[in-house]
Amino acid sequence: GENVEQHPSTLSVQEGDSAVIKCTYSDSASNYFPWYKQELGKGPQLIIDIRSNVGEKKDQRIAVTLNKTAKHFSLHITETQPEDSAVYFCAASRAGGTSYGKLTFGQGTILTVHP
Amino acid sequence: DAGVTQSPTHLIKTRGQHVTLRCSPISGHKSVSWYQQVLGQGPQFIFQYYEKEERGRGNFPDRFSARQFPNYSSELNVNALLLGDSALYLCASSLAGTRNIQYFGAGTRLSVL
């Protein structure tokens, strides 16, 4: 089955700096790659996603890049703010077959933005 | 608009007991998925239901079961609870089974003593 590796496990940055989180996946049939932000006591919140027919997607301070050949994708946060502090999860999925709707998550990255 | 709602928010059970967790999807969403999140790890897929049928099952024992009702709400049942079942149980809903865009509830925190 699919396996998703996420790095780093913790990331500490100063306010205003950029943060990058990287994930690799094993199943070449995966075609959907969302990123979730989880704050303490809350469920994961979708912040951005990308499909395999696109190489990059941007939404204000957040961007995601996908390299299908290397089977890795990355989350980029620019001009970080203290409210960006949370746990971030990458995930991978493919439609159809026995993986119908299943998201496989990475282990998570604890991002801390210092004021 | 209401998001995904789960009940109860917290639950304490003892080993061997049975538990039922409930989930109401976003209005209009017909697919519900269940995930288990152990502290410090990413969520792990348990089940997906679409149009009241099981469409996917993760690597969990038969003690775990689920169902979806005609109004698209869902229940997750766990029998013969073990200490290792202590986790945050997350429900996610999506508009249609294959679109994959899943929106999560706040979860039910289950503690097994």
PDB file of C-alpha atoms in Angstrom:
ATOM      1  CA  GLY A   1       0.000   0.000   0.000  1.00  0.00           C
ATOM      2  CA  GLU A   2       0.848   3.684  -0.045  1.00  0.00           C
ATOM      3  CA  ASN A   3       3.496   5.015   2.325  1.00  0.00           C
ATOM      4  CA  VAL A   4       4.047   8.735   2.967  1.00  0.00           C
ATOM      5  CA  GLU A   5       7.192  10.064   4.636  1.00  0.00           C
ATOM      6  CA  GLN A   6       7.237  13.630   5.983  1.00  0.00           C
ATOM      7  CA  HIS A   7      10.190  15.786   7.041  1.00  0.00           C
ATOM      8  CA  PRO A   8      11.138  17.508   9.221  1.00  0.00           C
ATOM      9  CA  SER A   9       9.235  16.339  12.300  1.00  0.00           C
ATOM     10  CA  THR A  10       9.750  19.732  13.968  1.00  0.00           C
ATOM     11  CA  LEU A  11      10.480  23.132  12.440  1.00  0.00           C
ATOM     12  CA  SER A  12      11.176  26.345  14.290  1.00  0.00           C
ATOM     13  CA  VAL A  13      11.323  29.693  12.439  1.00  0.00           C
ATOM     14  CA  GLN A  14      11.274  33.394  13.218  1.00  0.00           C
ATOM     15  CA  GLU A  15       8.235  35.445  12.292  1.00  0.00           C
ATOM     16  CA  GLY A  16       8.550  36.621   8.696  1.00  0.00           C
ATOM     17  CA  ASP A  17      10.790  33.739   7.613  1.00  0.00           C
ATOM     18  CA  SER A  18       9.751  31.019   5.174  1.00  0.00           C
ATOM     19  CA  ALA A  19       8.985  27.423   6.136  1.00  0.00           C
ATOM     20  CA  VAL A  20       9.247  24.367   3.907  1.00  0.00           C
ATOM     21  CA  ILE A  21       7.902  20.897   4.672  1.00  0.00           C
ATOM     22  CA  LYS A  22       8.624  17.960   2.376  1.00  0.00           C
ATOM     23  CA  CYS A  23       6.848  14.665   1.741  1.00  0.00           C
ATOM     24  CA  THR A  24       7.604  11.627  -0.377  1.00  0.00           C
ATOM     25  CA  TYR A  25       5.115   8.969  -1.428  1.00  0.00           C
ATOM     26  CA  SER A  26       5.533   5.434  -2.709  1.00  0.00           C
ATOM     27  CA  ASP A  27       2.462   4.705  -4.865  1.00  0.00           C
ATOM     28  CA  SER A  28       2.924   6.101  -8.360  1.00  0.00           C
ATOM     29  CA  ALA A  29      -0.857   5.843  -8.879  1.00  0.00           C
ATOM     30  CA  SER A  30      -1.536   8.494  -6.207  1.00  0.00           C
ATOM     31  CA  ASN A  31      -3.059  11.541  -7.866  1.00  0.00           C
ATOM     32  CA  TYR A  32      -4.279  13.821  -5.074  1.00  0.00           C
ATOM     33  CA  PHE A  33      -2.104  15.490  -2.436  1.00  0.00           C
ATOM     34  CA  PRO A  34      -3.715  17.634   0.285  1.00  0.00           C
ATOM     35  CA  TRP A  35      -2.088  19.476   3.162  1.00  0.00           C
ATOM     36  CA  TYR A  36      -3.820  19.825   6.513  1.00  0.00           C
ATOM     37  CA  LYS A  37      -3.182  22.086   9.491  1.00  0.00           C
ATOM     38  CA  GLN A  38      -4.151  20.778  12.914  1.00  0.00           C
ATOM     39  CA  GLU A  39      -4.317  23.025  15.943  1.00  0.00           C
ATOM     40  CA  LEU A  40      -4.495  21.758  19.495  1.00  0.00           C
ATOM     41  CA  GLY A  41      -7.860  20.183  20.271  1.00  0.00           C
ATOM     42  CA  LYS A  42      -9.131  20.517  16.717  1.00  0.00           C
ATOM     43  CA  GLY A  43      -9.505  18.313  13.690  1.00  0.00           C
ATOM     44  CA  PRO A  44      -7.275  18.683  10.611  1.00  0.00           C
ATOM     45  CA  GLN A  45      -8.165  21.672   8.437  1.00  0.00           C
ATOM     46  CA  LEU A  46      -7.507  21.536   4.688  1.00  0.00           C
ATOM     47  CA  ILE A  47      -5.230  24.438   3.732  1.00  0.00           C
ATOM     48  CA  ILE A  48      -4.240  23.604   0.161  1.00  0.00           C
ATOM     49  CA  ASP A  49      -4.262  20.638  -2.209  1.00  0.00           C
ATOM     50  CA  ILE A  50      -2.810  19.697  -5.571  1.00  0.00           C
ATOM     51  CA  ARG A  51      -3.646  17.090  -8.195  1.00  0.00           C
ATOM     52  CA  SER A  52      -1.172  15.149 -10.274  1.00  0.00           C
ATOM     53  CA  ASN A  53      -1.887  17.087 -13.466  1.00  0.00           C
ATOM     54  CA  VAL A  54      -0.524  20.284 -11.881  1.00  0.00           C
ATOM     55  CA  GLY A  55       3.056  21.042 -10.842  1.00  0.00           C
ATOM     56  CA  GLU A  56       2.460  23.980  -8.532  1.00  0.00           C
ATOM     57  CA  LYS A  57      -0.408  25.748  -6.807  1.00  0.00           C
ATOM     58  CA  LYS A  58      -0.399  28.921  -4.754  1.00  0.00           C
ATOM     59  CA  ASP A  59      -2.874  30.522  -2.376  1.00  0.00           C
ATOM     60  CA  GLN A  60      -1.652  33.787  -0.861  1.00  0.00           C
ATOM     61  CA  ARG A  61       1.256  32.906   1.489  1.00  0.00           C
ATOM     62  CA  ILE A  62       0.939  29.154   0.922  1.00  0.00           C
ATOM     63  CA  ALA A  63       2.184  27.169  -2.067  1.00  0.00           C
ATOM     64  CA  VAL A  64       2.540  23.484  -2.880  1.00  0.00           C
ATOM     65  CA  THR A  65       4.829  21.924  -5.489  1.00  0.00           C
ATOM     66  CA  LEU A  66       4.642  18.411  -6.888  1.00  0.00           C
ATOM     67  CA  ASN A  67       7.339  16.382  -8.617  1.00  0.00           C
ATOM     68  CA  LYS A  68       5.653  13.234  -9.959  1.00  0.00           C
ATOM     69  CA  THR A  69       8.863  11.757 -11.327  1.00  0.00           C
ATOM     70  CA  ALA A  70      10.589  11.911  -7.959  1.00  0.00           C
ATOM     71  CA  LYS A  71       7.338  11.236  -6.094  1.00  0.00           C
ATOM     72  CA  HIS A  72       7.657  14.101  -3.713  1.00  0.00           C
ATOM     73  CA  PHE A  73       5.691  17.233  -2.879  1.00  0.00           C
ATOM     74  CA  SER A  74       6.369  20.198  -0.649  1.00  0.00           C
ATOM     75  CA  LEU A  75       4.514  22.872   1.299  1.00  0.00           C
ATOM     76  CA  HIS A  76       5.943  26.384   1.281  1.00  0.00           C
ATOM     77  CA  ILE A  77       4.756  29.056   3.723  1.00  0.00           C
ATOM     78  CA  THR A  78       6.139  32.556   3.222  1.00  0.00           C
ATOM     79  CA  GLU A  79       6.098  35.489   5.656  1.00  0.00           C
ATOM     80  CA  THR A  80       5.246  33.191   8.548  1.00  0.00           C
ATOM     81  CA  GLN A  81       3.131  34.505  11.417  1.00  0.00           C
ATOM     82  CA  PRO A  82       2.723  33.198  14.996  1.00  0.00           C
ATOM     83  CA  GLU A  83      -0.767  31.981  14.099  1.00  0.00           C
ATOM     84  CA  ASP A  84       0.832  29.610  11.569  1.00  0.00           C
ATOM     85  CA  SER A  85       2.139  27.590  14.539  1.00  0.00           C
ATOM     86  CA  ALA A  86       0.439  24.180  14.409  1.00  0.00           C
ATOM     87  CA  VAL A  87       0.983  20.592  13.271  1.00  0.00           C
ATOM     88  CA  TYR A  88       0.993  20.186   9.494  1.00  0.00           C
ATOM     89  CA  PHE A  89       0.194  16.912   7.746  1.00  0.00           C
ATOM     90  CA  CYS A  90       0.680  15.925   4.136  1.00  0.00           C
ATOM     91  CA  ALA A  91      -1.410  13.160   2.619  1.00  0.00           C
ATOM     92  CA  ALA A  92      -1.724  11.193  -0.597  1.00  0.00           C
ATOM     93  CA  SER A  93      -4.669   9.476  -2.222  1.00  0.00           C
ATOM     94  CA  ARG A  94      -5.933   7.883  -5.407  1.00  0.00           C
ATOM     95  CA  ALA A  95      -9.450   7.248  -6.584  1.00  0.00           C
ATOM     96  CA  GLY A  96     -10.763   3.848  -7.570  1.00  0.00           C
ATOM     97  CA  GLY A  97     -10.047   0.236  -6.705  1.00  0.00           C
ATOM     98  CA  THR A  98      -9.523  -0.689  -3.083  1.00  0.00           C
ATOM     99  CA  SER A  99      -8.181   2.773  -2.200  1.00  0.00           C
ATOM    100  CA  TYR A 100     -11.508   4.478  -2.726  1.00  0.00           C
ATOM    101  CA  GLY A 101     -11.201   7.818  -0.945  1.00  0.00           C
ATOM    102  CA  LYS A 102      -8.487   6.679   1.435  1.00  0.00           C
ATOM    103  CA  LEU A 103      -6.020   9.360   2.551  1.00  0.00           C
ATOM    104  CA  THR A 104      -2.592   8.151   3.659  1.00  0.00           C
ATOM    105  CA  PHE A 105      -1.012  10.716   5.981  1.00  0.00           C
ATOM    106  CA  GLY A 106       2.556  11.591   6.808  1.00  0.00           C
ATOM    107  CA  GLN A 107       3.746  11.643  10.414  1.00  0.00           C
ATOM    108  CA  GLY A 108       3.285  15.388  10.819  1.00  0.00           C
ATOM    109  CA  THR A 109       5.496  18.453  11.283  1.00  0.00           C
ATOM    110  CA  ILE A 110       5.248  20.632  14.368  1.00  0.00           C
ATOM    111  CA  LEU A 111       5.794  24.199  13.131  1.00  0.00           C
ATOM    112  CA  THR A 112       6.619  26.865  15.701  1.00  0.00           C
ATOM    113  CA  VAL A 113       6.812  30.510  14.609  1.00  0.00           C
ATOM    114  CA  HIS A 114       8.566  32.723  17.150  1.00  0.00           C
ATOM    115  CA  PRO A 115       7.475  36.386  17.333  1.00  0.00           C
TER     116      PRO A 115
ATOM    117  CA  ASP B   1     -23.009  26.483   7.589  1.00  0.00           C
ATOM    118  CA  ALA B   2     -22.358  23.664  10.024  1.00  0.00           C
ATOM    119  CA  GLY B   3     -19.219  21.671   9.434  1.00  0.00           C
ATOM    120  CA  VAL B   4     -18.707  18.017  10.274  1.00  0.00           C
ATOM    121  CA  THR B   5     -20.052  17.360  13.754  1.00  0.00           C
ATOM    122  CA  GLN B   6     -18.980  14.498  15.979  1.00  0.00           C
ATOM    123  CA  SER B   7     -20.285  13.235  19.291  1.00  0.00           C
ATOM    124  CA  PRO B   8     -19.354  12.783  21.998  1.00  0.00           C
ATOM    125  CA  THR B   9     -16.253  15.001  22.233  1.00  0.00           C
ATOM    126  CA  HIS B  10     -14.671  12.917  24.974  1.00  0.00           C
ATOM    127  CA  LEU B  11     -15.274   9.392  26.190  1.00  0.00           C
ATOM    128  CA  ILE B  12     -13.729   7.204  28.869  1.00  0.00           C
ATOM    129  CA  LYS B  13     -14.199   3.443  28.723  1.00  0.00           C
ATOM    130  CA  THR B  14     -12.621   0.387  30.335  1.00  0.00           C
ATOM    131  CA  ARG B  15     -11.020  -2.571  28.595  1.00  0.00           C
ATOM    132  CA  GLY B  16     -13.510  -5.002  27.113  1.00  0.00           C
ATOM    133  CA  GLN B  17     -16.312  -2.481  26.778  1.00  0.00           C
ATOM    134  CA  HIS B  18     -18.011  -1.400  23.582  1.00  0.00           C
ATOM    135  CA  VAL B  19     -18.198   2.157  22.206  1.00  0.00           C
ATOM    136  CA  THR B  20     -20.267   3.944  19.537  1.00  0.00           C
ATOM    137  CA  LEU B  21     -19.081   7.203  17.994  1.00  0.00           C
ATOM    138  CA  ARG B  22     -21.325   9.385  15.844  1.00  0.00           C
ATOM    139  CA  CYS B  23     -20.748  11.708  12.915  1.00  0.00           C
ATOM    140  CA  SER B  24     -22.923  14.101  10.933  1.00  0.00           C
ATOM    141  CA  PRO B  25     -21.443  15.170   7.586  1.00  0.00           C
ATOM    142  CA  ILE B  26     -21.609  18.594   5.998  1.00  0.00           C
ATOM    143  CA  SER B  27     -25.030  19.167   4.457  1.00  0.00           C
ATOM    144  CA  GLY B  28     -25.074  17.745   0.945  1.00  0.00           C
ATOM    145  CA  HIS B  29     -22.083  15.471   1.477  1.00  0.00           C
ATOM    146  CA  LYS B  30     -22.795  11.807   0.842  1.00  0.00           C
ATOM    147  CA  SER B  31     -19.461  10.259   1.791  1.00  0.00           C
ATOM    148  CA  VAL B  32     -18.105   9.743   5.300  1.00  0.00           C
ATOM    149  CA  SER B  33     -14.677   8.421   6.274  1.00  0.00           C
ATOM    150  CA  TRP B  34     -13.331   7.449   9.679  1.00  0.00           C
ATOM    151  CA  TYR B  35      -9.732   7.834  10.847  1.00  0.00           C
ATOM    152  CA  GLN B  36      -7.871   6.955  14.024  1.00  0.00           C
ATOM    153  CA  GLN B  37      -5.201   9.390  15.229  1.00  0.00           C
ATOM    154  CA  VAL B  38      -2.886   8.159  17.948  1.00  0.00           C
ATOM    155  CA  LEU B  39      -1.085  10.925  19.858  1.00  0.00           C
ATOM    156  CA  GLY B  40       1.897  12.231  17.914  1.00  0.00           C
ATOM    157  CA  GLN B  41       1.015  10.476  14.649  1.00  0.00           C
ATOM    158  CA  GLY B  42      -0.916  11.184  11.484  1.00  0.00           C
ATOM    159  CA  PRO B  43      -4.498   9.940  11.083  1.00  0.00           C
ATOM    160  CA  GLN B  44      -4.916   6.344   9.889  1.00  0.00           C
ATOM    161  CA  PHE B  45      -7.782   5.347   7.607  1.00  0.00           C
ATOM    162  CA  ILE B  46     -10.387   2.993   9.081  1.00  0.00           C
ATOM    163  CA  PHE B  47     -13.456   3.073   6.780  1.00  0.00           C
ATOM    164  CA  GLN B  48     -15.138   4.994   4.025  1.00  0.00           C
ATOM    165  CA  TYR B  49     -18.859   4.923   3.291  1.00  0.00           C
ATOM    166  CA  TYR B  50     -20.549   6.379   0.233  1.00  0.00           C
ATOM    167  CA  GLU B  51     -24.281   6.230  -0.397  1.00  0.00           C
ATOM    168  CA  LYS B  52     -24.632   3.946   2.643  1.00  0.00           C
ATOM    169  CA  GLU B  53     -22.237   1.320   1.276  1.00  0.00           C
ATOM    170  CA  GLU B  54     -18.747   0.491   2.528  1.00  0.00           C
ATOM    171  CA  ARG B  55     -16.310   1.611  -0.175  1.00  0.00           C
ATOM    172  CA  GLY B  56     -13.000   1.241   1.617  1.00  0.00           C
ATOM    173  CA  ARG B  57     -11.534  -0.442   4.680  1.00  0.00           C
ATOM    174  CA  GLY B  58      -8.169   0.093   6.334  1.00  0.00           C
ATOM    175  CA  ASN B  59      -6.008  -2.362   8.199  1.00  0.00           C
ATOM    176  CA  PHE B  60      -8.052  -2.577  11.394  1.00  0.00           C
ATOM    177  CA  PRO B  61      -9.388  -5.695  13.175  1.00  0.00           C
ATOM    178  CA  ASP B  62     -12.985  -6.885  12.888  1.00  0.00           C
ATOM    179  CA  ARG B  63     -13.686  -5.310  16.285  1.00  0.00           C
ATOM    180  CA  PHE B  64     -14.108  -2.097  14.308  1.00  0.00           C
ATOM    181  CA  SER B  65     -17.309  -1.672  12.311  1.00  0.00           C
ATOM    182  CA  ALA B  66     -19.304   1.198  10.904  1.00  0.00           C
ATOM    183  CA  ARG B  67     -22.469   2.047   9.090  1.00  0.00           C
ATOM    184  CA  GLN B  68     -24.041   4.972   7.274  1.00  0.00           C
ATOM    185  CA  PHE B  69     -27.677   5.935   7.624  1.00  0.00           C
ATOM    186  CA  PRO B  70     -30.162   7.217   5.001  1.00  0.00           C
ATOM    187  CA  ASN B  71     -29.481  10.807   6.133  1.00  0.00           C
ATOM    188  CA  TYR B  72     -25.743  10.140   5.487  1.00  0.00           C
ATOM    189  CA  SER B  73     -24.773  10.343   9.157  1.00  0.00           C
ATOM    190  CA  SER B  74     -22.524   7.558  10.355  1.00  0.00           C
ATOM    191  CA  GLU B  75     -21.585   5.499  13.400  1.00  0.00           C
ATOM    192  CA  LEU B  76     -18.277   3.858  14.237  1.00  0.00           C
ATOM    193  CA  ASN B  77     -18.471   0.916  16.619  1.00  0.00           C
ATOM    194  CA  VAL B  78     -15.571  -0.643  18.456  1.00  0.00           C
ATOM    195  CA  ASN B  79     -16.033  -3.876  20.442  1.00  0.00           C
ATOM    196  CA  ALA B  80     -13.865  -5.444  23.130  1.00  0.00           C
ATOM    197  CA  LEU B  81     -11.866  -2.252  23.690  1.00  0.00           C
ATOM    198  CA  LEU B  82      -8.120  -2.507  24.226  1.00  0.00           C
ATOM    199  CA  LEU B  83      -5.798   0.027  25.830  1.00  0.00           C
ATOM    200  CA  GLY B  84      -4.302   0.585  22.379  1.00  0.00           C
ATOM    201  CA  ASP B  85      -7.636   1.847  21.069  1.00  0.00           C
ATOM    202  CA  SER B  86      -7.103   5.079  23.002  1.00  0.00           C
ATOM    203  CA  ALA B  87      -6.931   7.762  20.337  1.00  0.00           C
ATOM    204  CA  LEU B  88      -8.666  10.673  18.643  1.00  0.00           C
ATOM    205  CA  TYR B  89     -11.283   9.326  16.219  1.00  0.00           C
ATOM    206  CA  LEU B  90     -11.870  11.640  13.300  1.00  0.00           C
ATOM    207  CA  CYS B  91     -14.739  11.711  10.872  1.00  0.00           C
ATOM    208  CA  ALA B  92     -14.386  13.351   7.467  1.00  0.00           C
ATOM    209  CA  SER B  93     -17.050  14.068   4.886  1.00  0.00           C
ATOM    210  CA  SER B  94     -16.765  14.675   1.165  1.00  0.00           C
ATOM    211  CA  LEU B  95     -19.136  15.690  -1.579  1.00  0.00           C
ATOM    212  CA  ALA B  96     -18.698  12.526  -3.610  1.00  0.00           C
ATOM    213  CA  GLY B  97     -16.664   9.410  -3.036  1.00  0.00           C
ATOM    214  CA  THR B  98     -14.022   9.882  -5.679  1.00  0.00           C
ATOM    215  CA  ARG B  99     -13.327  13.582  -5.316  1.00  0.00           C
ATOM    216  CA  ASN B 100     -11.118  12.931  -2.286  1.00  0.00           C
ATOM    217  CA  ILE B 101     -11.530  16.422  -0.813  1.00  0.00           C
ATOM    218  CA  GLN B 102     -12.265  15.511   2.765  1.00  0.00           C
ATOM    219  CA  TYR B 103     -13.317  17.883   5.517  1.00  0.00           C
ATOM    220  CA  PHE B 104     -12.694  16.783   9.088  1.00  0.00           C
ATOM    221  CA  GLY B 105     -14.634  17.158  12.299  1.00  0.00           C
ATOM    222  CA  ALA B 106     -13.010  17.974  15.638  1.00  0.00           C
ATOM    223  CA  GLY B 107     -12.970  14.306  16.613  1.00  0.00           C
ATOM    224  CA  THR B 108     -13.914  12.179  19.591  1.00  0.00           C
ATOM    225  CA  ARG B 109     -11.174  11.635  22.173  1.00  0.00           C
ATOM    226  CA  LEU B 110     -11.464   8.042  23.433  1.00  0.00           C
ATOM    227  CA  SER B 111      -9.560   6.959  26.519  1.00  0.00           C
ATOM    228  CA  VAL B 112      -9.523   3.265  27.409  1.00  0.00           C
ATOM    229  CA  LEU B 113      -8.490   2.490  30.999  1.00  0.00           C
TER     230      LEU B 113
END
